[in-house]
Amino acid sequence: MKITTLLLLPLLFLACTGDPNKQMISSPENANTIMFELVDGVPTYSVMHGTTQVLNSSKMGFEFKNQPAMRSGFEIVNVEKTSFDETWEQVWGEKRYIRNNYNQLSVTLQEQEGEQRKIEIQFRAYDDGIALRYVYPDQQEDSLVIMNELTTFNLADDGTAWWIGAYQDNRYEYLTTVSKVSELDTVVTPLTIKSDNGLSLSFHEANLVDFASMTLARTGNTELEADLVPWADGDRVKTDGSFTTPWRTLQIADEPGDLITSYLILNLNEPNKLEDTSWIQPHKYLGIWWGMHIGKYSFWESPIQGATTSNAKMYIDYADQLGIDHLLIEGWNKGWTPAWYENAMHMFSFTEEADGFDLKEVTDYAKEHGVQIIGYHETGSNLINYLKQIDDGMGLYQEMGMHDVKIGQVGSRLNMKEWHHGQFGVNYYRYVLEKAAEYQLTVNFHEPIKDTGERRTYPNMMAREGARGMEYNAWSDGNPPSHTATIPFTRMLSGPMDYTPGIFDIEIEQGYEGRDVHTTLAKQLAMYVVIYSPIQMLADLPEYYVDHPAFQFLQDVPVDWEDTKVLNAEIGEYITTVRKDKYSDDWYLGSLTNEDPRTYSVSLNFLEDGAVYEAQIYADAEGIAYNDRPEEVVISTKDVTSDDSLELNLAPGGGVAIRFAKK
Ligand code: NOJ
């Protein structure tokens, strides 16, 4: 289905306010309004949500290398207003049909003196937020280096911010800090804010192509400024003389849950470029993986090597028995050593098998059992080495009939030099994604750049890490219960995450002393609904799934959805999400909490009117907590209709998962 109405309505300058230096655009339902104003030649903009001021007058512009800055001395030479309304279908996703409906204001400025350069600023007003970007046309220069973007976001109110500091060696893999906006450091996006005026806000960017990522630096009390991640030589963005920036986005919601069901980031990306998507399959997967992280297996050749042909066959047998049709195998190739993760331009081979592993034998065996093998490329951030081998490495997977690859970039700098998030990294990740599409491979990036919605354009971009995932529980103090109650409102706003849930052995018997996953078992189930990904790992050692009654939920829960709703939510505290299966009439509910227990009643009015569903409920046993008998889960069933409400009781660090099976 594709319904499109496109209205192009060029208007005269004077049309809206009478003052040619003031231009205004509101969203289709008037939820948000952007006001552009040229004040003594200086471009500024401000944003309102209804009658609430969100951004006060905020500046715009650029500084360049060996060229005068562009920040003042402008006149308006053209103004255009357009409207757009389209409903498009996702190849896979958390919602099948997405409406892209906005009003756009485009203002072209020209310097009155000097080189008389032009720049166009495009503003889009959506009912769920606003976006702006710059288009700098080809004029005079053959190359132009951006040294600074001067866009500010001058928040009208202080508020509570959930943030991760920018420029850290482990990229986005930190716990979230909570502070007032007025105490922020330089932070990565998405940056989520609960404003003192009650609004939920998220700053991010969309369609990050051939540009540096934007971080946000606090430059005034509650004023933030774009801060572009530099190259090692200090340049921010190298261009051929013209450029289009990514969209700078601000999602604006009355309730925190509405940030999650906003599709503004996807709407600001280009439509799907892949004609044939039949080989792209959302899936659940087992892995020869958790065993390495808990120290049961090694990544490298050793007496406890994880990736051996016999282990792989054993895992394929488990996959077959458990009804899971994908298996990730890490450490199958040459190059792994006990020091593989050190920053040392480590040399991996992407075609040579580790001793004791036979890729052809394993993929043939997998095929016989209806299982697809997921390949693994750990680059160690030595991209010089990887890019020399990328065609051979991906070609090998294609030859083996494989369709999925996970790609790691462990290391604090790419090639021991560049930030993952600078323009160099942005271009690298895009190149790899396009290359993977050529070989009909879907991609799961670990140590990725942040998601800015590229899955719309390249639906082989399945999921990525980009936050502390489950593995942190295996070998560090781990993720506290509040972490998974926070990331749905922060990291997850950018796109799907390969969090790798599903640990049933909560206290990690076979792992390092004193490590556990800081949730109840029911919360592990709830994560499959709350933390969206089209690929979901069943991360535990498979023996913990065999004959476990709660495994039924992992078998049932889909990875591709018709629709998503958030029933209740408070950032960092709790969330209840429901999603409708794309291929049946069933709905699924996941609810999870931080360290605090919760009891709430949720209305089932999302179910189809008049229909009866069997609610298959997986709940925390009474009196347990994430650190006290966390594995006790109570499974019950009950017939319900859309007129009913259900009371949910969540233990400290707990959760509840429900399948509503239509009768
Ligand atoms: C870190 C990744 O997050 C993890 O999934 C992977 O197993 C290791 N790197 C090894 O590449």
Tab-separated table of N, CA and C and ligand atoms in Angstrom, residues 173 289 292-293 299 328 330 336 340 348 376-379 406 408-410 446-447 465 471 475 498 500, ligand 1:
chain	number	residue	atom	x	y	z
A	173	GLU	N	28.824	2.801	25.061
A	173	GLU	CA	28.632	1.696	25.997
A	173	GLU	C	28.887	2.156	27.437
A	289	TRP	N	28.359	-17.922	21.466
A	289	TRP	CA	28.623	-16.523	21.806
A	289	TRP	C	28.669	-16.279	23.308
A	292	MET	N	31.464	-17.683	25.216
A	292	MET	CA	32.747	-16.949	25.190
A	292	MET	C	32.739	-15.833	26.228
A	293	HIS	N	31.609	-15.185	26.381
A	293	HIS	CA	31.576	-14.018	27.279
A	293	HIS	C	31.594	-14.427	28.752
A	299	PHE	N	37.331	-17.485	22.297
A	299	PHE	CA	37.158	-17.059	20.904
A	299	PHE	C	38.266	-17.672	20.033
A	328	LEU	N	24.351	-17.961	15.165
A	328	LEU	CA	25.555	-17.130	15.007
A	328	LEU	C	26.763	-17.924	15.492
A	330	GLU	N	30.710	-17.173	16.329
A	330	GLU	CA	31.860	-16.261	16.411
A	330	GLU	C	33.129	-17.077	16.607
A	336	TRP	N	42.090	-14.906	15.914
A	336	TRP	CA	41.709	-14.692	17.314
A	336	TRP	C	42.848	-15.113	18.237
A	340	TRP	N	42.987	-10.342	21.492
A	340	TRP	CA	42.353	-9.840	20.260
A	340	TRP	C	41.728	-8.463	20.418
A	348	PHE	N	42.864	-10.015	11.465
A	348	PHE	CA	41.970	-11.170	11.340
A	348	PHE	C	41.935	-11.594	9.873
A	376	TYR	N	30.339	-14.020	11.105
A	376	TYR	CA	30.878	-12.985	11.987
A	376	TYR	C	32.176	-12.413	11.437
A	377	HIS	N	32.242	-11.093	11.356
A	377	HIS	CA	33.467	-10.387	10.991
A	377	HIS	C	33.856	-9.468	12.146
A	378	GLU	N	34.869	-9.839	12.887
A	378	GLU	CA	35.409	-8.895	13.884
A	378	GLU	C	36.591	-8.199	13.217
A	379	THR	N	36.459	-6.898	13.050
A	379	THR	CA	37.524	-6.156	12.366
A	379	THR	C	38.603	-5.712	13.346
A	406	LYS	N	27.225	-10.473	11.248
A	406	LYS	CA	27.432	-9.532	12.357
A	406	LYS	C	28.850	-8.984	12.188
A	408	GLY	N	31.879	-6.565	13.865
A	408	GLY	CA	32.334	-5.867	15.068
A	408	GLY	C	33.461	-4.890	14.769
A	409	GLN	N	33.483	-3.806	15.519
A	409	GLN	CA	34.530	-2.799	15.390
A	409	GLN	C	35.125	-2.479	16.759
A	410	VAL	N	35.550	-3.546	17.461
A	410	VAL	CA	36.112	-3.330	18.795
A	410	VAL	C	37.383	-2.488	18.670
A	446	HIS	N	28.184	-4.343	15.529
A	446	HIS	CA	28.532	-4.063	16.925
A	446	HIS	C	29.629	-3.009	16.902
A	447	GLU	N	29.726	-2.268	18.021
A	447	GLU	CA	30.557	-1.061	18.028
A	447	GLU	C	30.213	-0.230	16.777
A	465	GLU	N	24.451	-2.670	17.998
A	465	GLU	CA	24.646	-2.590	19.438
A	465	GLU	C	24.480	-1.114	19.807
A	471	GLU	N	26.056	-8.504	27.287
A	471	GLU	CA	27.410	-9.003	27.549
A	471	GLU	C	28.054	-8.337	28.764
A	475	TRP	N	30.816	-9.998	32.176
A	475	TRP	CA	32.207	-9.764	32.597
A	475	TRP	C	32.454	-8.411	33.261
A	498	ASP	N	20.538	-4.784	19.066
A	498	ASP	CA	20.866	-6.194	19.307
A	498	ASP	C	21.311	-6.303	20.768
A	500	THR	N	20.556	-8.669	22.866
A	500	THR	CA	20.789	-10.088	23.175
A	500	THR	C	20.217	-10.502	24.535
B	1	NOJ	C1	31.963	-7.179	21.288
B	1	NOJ	C2	30.613	-7.502	20.767
B	1	NOJ	O1	29.629	-6.683	21.339
B	1	NOJ	C3	30.325	-8.955	21.055
B	1	NOJ	O2	29.015	-9.286	20.666
B	1	NOJ	C4	31.334	-9.818	20.362
B	1	NOJ	O3	31.154	-11.155	20.760
B	1	NOJ	C5	32.754	-9.408	20.759
B	1	NOJ	N1	32.940	-8.019	20.618
B	1	NOJ	C6	33.776	-10.147	19.914
B	1	NOJ	O4	33.892	-9.557	18.665
